[in-house]
PDB file of C-alpha atoms in Angstrom:
ATOM      1  CA  ASP K   3      -2.836  19.002  -9.476  1.00 69.00           C
ATOM      2  CA  VAL K   4      -2.993  16.580 -11.835  1.00 67.00           C
ATOM      3  CA  LYS K   5      -5.203  13.046 -11.251  1.00 88.00           C
ATOM      4  CA  VAL K   6      -5.434  10.152 -12.378  1.00 94.00           C
ATOM      5  CA  THR K   7      -7.763   7.644 -11.386  1.00 94.00           C
ATOM      6  CA  GLN K   8      -8.116   3.897 -11.346  1.00 95.00           C
ATOM      7  CA  SER K   9     -11.309   1.765 -11.439  1.00 90.00           C
ATOM      8  CA  SER K  10     -10.684  -0.068  -8.604  1.00 91.00           C
ATOM      9  CA  ARG K  11      -7.457  -0.897  -5.992  1.00 93.00           C
ATOM     10  CA  TYR K  12      -8.386  -4.445  -5.707  1.00 95.00           C
ATOM     11  CA  LEU K  13      -9.516  -6.948  -7.746  1.00 96.00           C
ATOM     12  CA  VAL K  14     -10.121 -10.702  -7.688  1.00 97.00           C
ATOM     13  CA  LYS K  15     -11.283 -12.749 -11.000  1.00 97.00           C
ATOM     14  CA  ARG K  16     -11.426 -15.964 -12.229  1.00 97.00           C
ATOM     15  CA  THR K  17      -9.048 -17.957 -15.048  1.00 97.00           C
ATOM     16  CA  GLY K  18     -10.783 -17.292 -18.356  1.00 97.00           C
ATOM     17  CA  GLU K  19     -12.927 -14.149 -17.355  1.00 97.00           C
ATOM     18  CA  LYS K  20     -12.764 -10.765 -19.128  1.00 97.00           C
ATOM     19  CA  VAL K  21     -11.214  -8.104 -16.985  1.00 97.00           C
ATOM     20  CA  PHE K  22     -11.646  -4.425 -17.703  1.00 97.00           C
ATOM     21  CA  LEU K  23      -9.380  -1.971 -15.857  1.00 97.00           C
ATOM     22  CA  GLU K  24     -10.617   1.676 -16.444  1.00 97.00           C
ATOM     23  CA  CYS K  25      -8.079   4.843 -16.457  1.00 97.00           C
ATOM     24  CA  VAL K  26      -9.497   8.350 -16.240  1.00 97.00           C
ATOM     25  CA  GLN K  27      -7.110  11.453 -16.283  1.00 96.00           C
ATOM     26  CA  ASP K  28      -8.453  14.816 -15.868  1.00 93.00           C
ATOM     27  CA  MET K  29      -5.850  17.185 -17.164  1.00 90.00           C
ATOM     28  CA  ASP K  30      -6.417  16.897 -20.846  1.00 91.00           C
ATOM     29  CA  HIS K  31      -3.379  14.738 -21.219  1.00 92.00           C
ATOM     30  CA  GLU K  32      -2.629  13.743 -25.104  1.00 91.00           C
ATOM     31  CA  ASN K  33      -0.731  10.653 -23.831  1.00 92.00           C
ATOM     32  CA  MET K  34      -1.961   7.732 -21.587  1.00 95.00           C
ATOM     33  CA  PHE K  35       0.090   4.247 -20.862  1.00 96.00           C
ATOM     34  CA  TRP K  36      -0.285   1.042 -19.158  1.00 97.00           C
ATOM     35  CA  TYR K  37       2.205  -0.677 -17.071  1.00 97.00           C
ATOM     36  CA  ARG K  38       2.441  -3.581 -15.340  1.00 97.00           C
ATOM     37  CA  GLN K  39       4.902  -4.084 -12.073  1.00 95.00           C
ATOM     38  CA  ASP K  40       6.164  -7.341 -10.862  1.00 94.00           C
ATOM     39  CA  PRO K  41       8.573  -7.724  -8.075  1.00 90.00           C
ATOM     40  CA  GLY K  42      12.268  -8.405  -9.495  1.00 88.00           C
ATOM     41  CA  LEU K  43      10.781  -7.244 -12.958  1.00 91.00           C
ATOM     42  CA  GLY K  44       9.826  -3.290 -12.192  1.00 90.00           C
ATOM     43  CA  LEU K  45       7.228  -1.682 -14.706  1.00 94.00           C
ATOM     44  CA  ARG K  46       6.999  -3.066 -17.828  1.00 95.00           C
ATOM     45  CA  LEU K  47       5.265  -1.173 -20.939  1.00 95.00           C
ATOM     46  CA  ILE K  48       2.139  -3.122 -21.968  1.00 97.00           C
ATOM     47  CA  TYR K  49       0.177  -0.573 -24.228  1.00 97.00           C
ATOM     48  CA  PHE K  50       0.123   3.312 -24.758  1.00 95.00           C
ATOM     49  CA  SER K  51      -1.777   6.086 -26.834  1.00 95.00           C
ATOM     50  CA  TYR K  52      -0.813   9.143 -28.425  1.00 92.00           C
ATOM     51  CA  ASP K  53      -4.608  10.036 -28.959  1.00 91.00           C
ATOM     52  CA  VAL K  54      -8.055   9.318 -28.956  1.00 92.00           C
ATOM     53  CA  LYS K  55      -8.650   5.895 -31.104  1.00 89.00           C
ATOM     54  CA  MET K  56      -4.844   5.345 -31.199  1.00 91.00           C
ATOM     55  CA  LYS K  57      -2.728   2.796 -29.872  1.00 94.00           C
ATOM     56  CA  GLU K  58       0.374   1.404 -29.475  1.00 94.00           C
ATOM     57  CA  LYS K  59       2.062  -1.952 -28.486  1.00 96.00           C
ATOM     58  CA  GLY K  60       4.529  -1.850 -25.177  1.00 94.00           C
ATOM     59  CA  ASP K  61       6.801  -4.400 -24.500  1.00 92.00           C
ATOM     60  CA  ILE K  62       4.655  -7.362 -23.430  1.00 96.00           C
ATOM     61  CA  PRO K  63       1.023  -6.736 -25.018  1.00 97.00           C
ATOM     62  CA  GLU K  64       0.169 -10.281 -25.218  1.00 96.00           C
ATOM     63  CA  GLY K  65      -3.189 -11.367 -23.693  1.00 96.00           C
ATOM     64  CA  TYR K  66      -4.043  -7.366 -23.512  1.00 98.00           C
ATOM     65  CA  SER K  67      -6.108  -5.007 -25.618  1.00 97.00           C
ATOM     66  CA  VAL K  68      -6.594  -1.855 -24.914  1.00 97.00           C
ATOM     67  CA  SER K  69      -9.636   1.011 -25.836  1.00 97.00           C
ATOM     68  CA  ARG K  70      -9.513   4.614 -26.124  1.00 96.00           C
ATOM     69  CA  GLU K  71     -12.733   6.400 -27.323  1.00 95.00           C
ATOM     70  CA  LYS K  72     -12.480   9.779 -25.036  1.00 95.00           C
ATOM     71  CA  LYS K  73      -9.258  11.683 -24.346  1.00 95.00           C
ATOM     72  CA  GLU K  74      -9.789  11.126 -20.653  1.00 96.00           C
ATOM     73  CA  ARG K  75      -9.922   7.556 -20.614  1.00 97.00           C
ATOM     74  CA  PHE K  76      -7.746   4.618 -21.406  1.00 97.00           C
ATOM     75  CA  SER K  77      -9.051   1.044 -20.538  1.00 97.00           C
ATOM     76  CA  LEU K  78      -7.085  -1.889 -20.082  1.00 98.00           C
ATOM     77  CA  ILE K  79      -8.656  -5.371 -21.269  1.00 98.00           C
ATOM     78  CA  LEU K  80      -7.429  -8.924 -20.616  1.00 97.00           C
ATOM     79  CA  GLU K  81      -9.369 -11.253 -22.673  1.00 94.00           C
ATOM     80  CA  SER K  82      -9.107 -14.309 -20.786  1.00 97.00           C
ATOM     81  CA  ALA K  83      -7.417 -13.714 -17.832  1.00 97.00           C
ATOM     82  CA  SER K  84      -4.672 -16.472 -16.769  1.00 97.00           C
ATOM     83  CA  THR K  85      -3.144 -16.376 -13.218  1.00 97.00           C
ATOM     84  CA  ASN K  86      -0.056 -15.176 -14.690  1.00 97.00           C
ATOM     85  CA  GLN K  87      -1.736 -11.799 -15.369  1.00 98.00           C
ATOM     86  CA  THR K  88      -1.654 -11.371 -11.936  1.00 98.00           C
ATOM     87  CA  SER K  89      -0.110  -8.414 -11.478  1.00 97.00           C
ATOM     88  CA  MET K  90      -0.246  -4.527 -10.114  1.00 96.00           C
ATOM     89  CA  TYR K  91      -1.483  -2.687 -13.129  1.00 97.00           C
ATOM     90  CA  LEU K  92      -0.981   1.124 -13.315  1.00 97.00           C
ATOM     91  CA  CYS K  93      -1.854   3.186 -15.643  1.00 97.00           C
ATOM     92  CA  ALA K  94      -0.061   6.349 -16.316  1.00 95.00           C
ATOM     93  CA  SER K  95      -0.762  10.223 -18.465  1.00 94.00           C
ATOM     94  CA  SER K  96       1.062  12.974 -19.521  1.00 90.00           C
ATOM     95  CA  PRO K  97       1.245  15.585 -21.879  1.00 86.00           C
ATOM     96  CA  GLY K  98       2.892  16.104 -25.198  1.00 73.00           C
ATOM     97  CA  GLY K  99       6.647  17.201 -24.695  1.00 71.00           C
ATOM     98  CA  PRO K 100       8.946  16.847 -22.178  1.00 71.00           C
ATOM     99  CA  GLU K 101       6.758  16.514 -18.844  1.00 75.00           C
ATOM    100  CA  THR K 102       6.868  13.714 -16.346  1.00 84.00           C
ATOM    101  CA  GLN K 103       4.475  10.672 -16.541  1.00 89.00           C
ATOM    102  CA  TYR K 104       1.587  11.327 -13.769  1.00 92.00           C
ATOM    103  CA  PHE K 105       0.636   7.634 -12.073  1.00 94.00           C
ATOM    104  CA  GLY K 106      -2.595   6.912 -10.975  1.00 95.00           C
ATOM    105  CA  PRO K 107      -3.140   4.599  -7.555  1.00 93.00           C
ATOM    106  CA  GLY K 108      -2.625   1.423  -9.579  1.00 95.00           C
ATOM    107  CA  THR K 109      -4.632  -2.159  -9.251  1.00 96.00           C
ATOM    108  CA  ARG K 110      -3.563  -5.255  -7.758  1.00 96.00           C
ATOM    109  CA  LEU K 111      -5.559  -8.046  -9.727  1.00 97.00           C
ATOM    110  CA  LEU K 112      -5.779 -11.511  -8.450  1.00 98.00           C
ATOM    111  CA  VAL K 113      -6.796 -14.085 -11.113  1.00 97.00           C
ATOM    112  CA  LEU K 114      -7.684 -17.544  -9.740  1.00 97.00           C
TER     113      LEU K 114
ATOM    114  CA  GLY H1184      18.104  -2.032 -26.976  1.00 65.00           C
ATOM    115  CA  GLN H1185      17.685  -0.378 -23.673  1.00 79.00           C
ATOM    116  CA  ASN H1186      19.053  -1.394 -20.456  1.00 90.00           C
ATOM    117  CA  ILE H1187      18.952   0.801 -17.309  1.00 95.00           C
ATOM    118  CA  ASP H1188      20.740  -0.672 -14.007  1.00 96.00           C
ATOM    119  CA  GLN H1189      20.692   0.115 -10.465  1.00 97.00           C
ATOM    120  CA  PRO H1190      21.234  -1.595  -7.538  1.00 97.00           C
ATOM    121  CA  THR H1191      18.270  -3.449  -6.097  1.00 96.00           C
ATOM    122  CA  GLU H1192      18.879  -3.055  -2.418  1.00 97.00           C
ATOM    123  CA  MET H1193      20.412  -0.306  -0.327  1.00 97.00           C
ATOM    124  CA  THR H1194      20.192   0.403   3.266  1.00 97.00           C
ATOM    125  CA  ALA H1195      21.609   3.662   5.502  1.00 97.00           C
ATOM    126  CA  THR H1196      20.892   5.429   8.628  1.00 97.00           C
ATOM    127  CA  GLU H1197      18.835   7.508   9.602  1.00 97.00           C
ATOM    128  CA  GLY H1198      20.441  11.298   9.510  1.00 97.00           C
ATOM    129  CA  ALA H1199      23.059  10.077   7.081  1.00 97.00           C
ATOM    130  CA  ILE H1200      23.113  10.922   3.205  1.00 97.00           C
ATOM    131  CA  VAL H1201      23.019   7.809   0.310  1.00 98.00           C
ATOM    132  CA  GLN H1202      23.293   7.977  -3.156  1.00 98.00           C
ATOM    133  CA  ILE H1203      21.761   5.842  -5.270  1.00 98.00           C
ATOM    134  CA  ASN H1204      23.659   5.231  -8.987  1.00 98.00           C
ATOM    135  CA  CYS H1205      21.513   4.373 -12.261  1.00 98.00           C
ATOM    136  CA  THR H1206      23.711   3.927 -15.350  1.00 97.00           C
ATOM    137  CA  TYR H1207      21.566   3.223 -18.742  1.00 96.00           C
ATOM    138  CA  GLN H1208      22.180   2.340 -22.443  1.00 94.00           C
ATOM    139  CA  THR H1209      19.323   3.716 -24.646  1.00 89.00           C
ATOM    140  CA  SER H1210      18.899   4.268 -28.419  1.00 86.00           C
ATOM    141  CA  GLY H1211      18.122   8.182 -27.840  1.00 89.00           C
ATOM    142  CA  PHE H1212      17.933  10.522 -24.877  1.00 91.00           C
ATOM    143  CA  ASN H1213      15.636  12.943 -24.136  1.00 90.00           C
ATOM    144  CA  GLY H1214      15.402  13.352 -20.130  1.00 93.00           C
ATOM    145  CA  LEU H1215      16.190  11.139 -17.368  1.00 95.00           C
ATOM    146  CA  PHE H1216      13.555  11.136 -14.365  1.00 95.00           C
ATOM    147  CA  TRP H1217      13.568   9.722 -10.993  1.00 97.00           C
ATOM    148  CA  TYR H1218      10.486   8.418  -8.680  1.00 96.00           C
ATOM    149  CA  GLN H1219       9.742   7.261  -5.271  1.00 97.00           C
ATOM    150  CA  GLN H1220       7.469   4.472  -5.095  1.00 96.00           C
ATOM    151  CA  HIS H1221       6.262   3.478  -1.203  1.00 95.00           C
ATOM    152  CA  ALA H1222       4.937  -0.268  -0.548  1.00 91.00           C
ATOM    153  CA  GLY H1223       1.333  -1.060  -2.301  1.00 87.00           C
ATOM    154  CA  GLU H1224       1.336   2.702  -4.019  1.00 90.00           C
ATOM    155  CA  ALA H1225       2.079   4.276  -7.336  1.00 91.00           C
ATOM    156  CA  PRO H1226       5.527   5.925  -8.264  1.00 94.00           C
ATOM    157  CA  THR H1227       5.871   9.756  -7.653  1.00 93.00           C
ATOM    158  CA  PHE H1228       7.855  11.818  -9.366  1.00 93.00           C
ATOM    159  CA  LEU H1229      11.141  13.401  -7.753  1.00 94.00           C
ATOM    160  CA  SER H1230      13.188  15.209 -10.571  1.00 94.00           C
ATOM    161  CA  TYR H1231      13.744  15.553 -14.004  1.00 93.00           C
ATOM    162  CA  ASN H1232      17.585  16.164 -15.919  1.00 95.00           C
ATOM    163  CA  VAL H1233      17.807  16.557 -19.723  1.00 93.00           C
ATOM    164  CA  LEU H1234      21.301  18.621 -19.257  1.00 95.00           C
ATOM    165  CA  ASP H1235      24.836  17.347 -17.336  1.00 97.00           C
ATOM    166  CA  GLY H1236      25.035  18.646 -13.808  1.00 97.00           C
ATOM    167  CA  LEU H1237      23.114  18.793 -10.704  1.00 96.00           C
ATOM    168  CA  GLU H1238      19.479  19.486 -10.085  1.00 94.00           C
ATOM    169  CA  GLU H1239      18.839  20.243  -6.491  1.00 94.00           C
ATOM    170  CA  LYS H1240      15.383  20.053  -4.857  1.00 89.00           C
ATOM    171  CA  GLY H1241      15.275  20.171  -0.897  1.00 93.00           C
ATOM    172  CA  ARG H1242      17.043  17.452   0.778  1.00 96.00           C
ATOM    173  CA  PHE H1243      17.124  15.874  -2.912  1.00 96.00           C
ATOM    174  CA  SER H1244      19.217  16.066  -5.736  1.00 97.00           C
ATOM    175  CA  SER H1245      19.934  14.323  -8.918  1.00 97.00           C
ATOM    176  CA  PHE H1246      23.121  14.369 -11.491  1.00 98.00           C
ATOM    177  CA  LEU H1247      23.343  13.697 -14.621  1.00 98.00           C
ATOM    178  CA  SER H1248      26.284  13.161 -17.387  1.00 97.00           C
ATOM    179  CA  ARG H1249      24.721  11.958 -20.616  1.00 96.00           C
ATOM    180  CA  SER H1250      28.571  11.139 -22.133  1.00 95.00           C
ATOM    181  CA  LYS H1251      28.474   8.587 -19.189  1.00 96.00           C
ATOM    182  CA  GLY H1252      25.149   7.236 -19.297  1.00 96.00           C
ATOM    183  CA  TYR H1253      25.061   8.079 -15.656  1.00 96.00           C
ATOM    184  CA  SER H1254      22.634   9.697 -13.143  1.00 98.00           C
ATOM    185  CA  TYR H1255      22.559   9.653  -9.054  1.00 98.00           C
ATOM    186  CA  LEU H1256      19.793  10.418  -6.801  1.00 98.00           C
ATOM    187  CA  LEU H1257      21.247  11.993  -3.748  1.00 98.00           C
ATOM    188  CA  LEU H1258      19.084  11.759  -0.535  1.00 97.00           C
ATOM    189  CA  LYS H1259      20.385  13.892   2.602  1.00 97.00           C
ATOM    190  CA  GLU H1260      19.317  13.798   6.103  1.00 97.00           C
ATOM    191  CA  LEU H1261      17.730  10.670   5.251  1.00 97.00           C
ATOM    192  CA  GLN H1262      14.157  10.293   7.349  1.00 97.00           C
ATOM    193  CA  MET H1263      12.483   6.986   8.160  1.00 97.00           C
ATOM    194  CA  LYS H1264       9.776   8.076   5.338  1.00 97.00           C
ATOM    195  CA  ASP H1265      12.544   7.755   2.755  1.00 98.00           C
ATOM    196  CA  SER H1266      12.343   4.222   3.024  1.00 98.00           C
ATOM    197  CA  ALA H1267      10.822   3.337  -0.596  1.00 97.00           C
ATOM    198  CA  SER H1268      11.996   2.293  -3.541  1.00 97.00           C
ATOM    199  CA  TYR H1269      13.727   4.343  -6.293  1.00 98.00           C
ATOM    200  CA  LEU H1270      12.972   4.211  -9.756  1.00 97.00           C
ATOM    201  CA  CYS H1271      15.183   5.928 -12.476  1.00 97.00           C
ATOM    202  CA  ALA H1272      13.670   6.018 -15.537  1.00 95.00           C
ATOM    203  CA  VAL H1273      14.820   7.345 -19.549  1.00 94.00           C
ATOM    204  CA  ARG H1274      12.875   9.114 -22.166  1.00 91.00           C
ATOM    205  CA  ASP H1275      14.720   8.177 -25.491  1.00 87.00           C
ATOM    206  CA  ALA H1276      12.874  10.154 -27.928  1.00 84.00           C
ATOM    207  CA  GLN H1277      10.275  13.095 -26.933  1.00 78.00           C
ATOM    208  CA  GLY H1278       6.761  11.910 -26.690  1.00 74.00           C
ATOM    209  CA  THR H1279       7.982   8.501 -26.229  1.00 83.00           C
ATOM    210  CA  PRO H1280       6.938   6.286 -23.109  1.00 89.00           C
ATOM    211  CA  LEU H1281       9.427   6.296 -20.247  1.00 90.00           C
ATOM    212  CA  VAL H1282      11.539   3.121 -19.813  1.00 91.00           C
ATOM    213  CA  PHE H1283      12.574   2.009 -16.193  1.00 94.00           C
ATOM    214  CA  GLY H1284      15.099   0.382 -14.489  1.00 94.00           C
ATOM    215  CA  LYS H1285      13.848  -1.998 -11.668  1.00 95.00           C
ATOM    216  CA  GLY H1286      13.908   0.273  -8.408  1.00 96.00           C
ATOM    217  CA  THR H1287      16.392   0.552  -5.685  1.00 97.00           C
ATOM    218  CA  ARG H1288      14.735  -0.368  -2.620  1.00 97.00           C
ATOM    219  CA  LEU H1289      16.057   1.859   0.122  1.00 98.00           C
ATOM    220  CA  SER H1290      15.932   0.989   3.712  1.00 97.00           C
ATOM    221  CA  VAL H1291      16.762   4.060   6.493  1.00 97.00           C
ATOM    222  CA  ILE H1292      17.040   2.403   9.618  1.00 96.00           C
ATOM    223  CA  ALA H1293      17.700   3.914  13.153  1.00 94.00           C
TER     224      ALA H1293
END
């Protein structure tokens, strides 16, 4: 079974704080993704990575950065959290090729 | 640009059949995926179509017409536990991220 884990299910932070969201997958997948999901807007891609130390911007990268130092771990960083970054954050991974993406359980982040 | 459309909400009765439609306009096509997402949980993979036609998997079937940019998810013998959001997603080229529709929230009533 594919397993994608995220460091926290729920997180509360203050405006201006630096926030780290961690994602780990145990299936040796090349590709990893970060999405945010908001009511009425669906899943929107923030960043993705095809390989270690590689990153690509998605549709809404502003205010975020990522790090992929090891193949199994993909971190999302909010450099200075703002209230409009309150959201559900979902990490996903996939092997190369046509296979589907597998999602982690999500982190619900509240920025006060 | 990429655009994926699906109805926002649907309601159906326990034991019935429901069809959730999805239309897409993307720059390329390398597969269409359906996911189920219960409230507060992560999306889970349901089905994958890359060729035209119907793929059946138990109570769930998914259909694809590439020439029409159209897919549907068919759920038979509806159960209360099928109440969830159903997400349509398209991959426009091999290895690229999926592009998701906004999801269809299905309510199954007794």
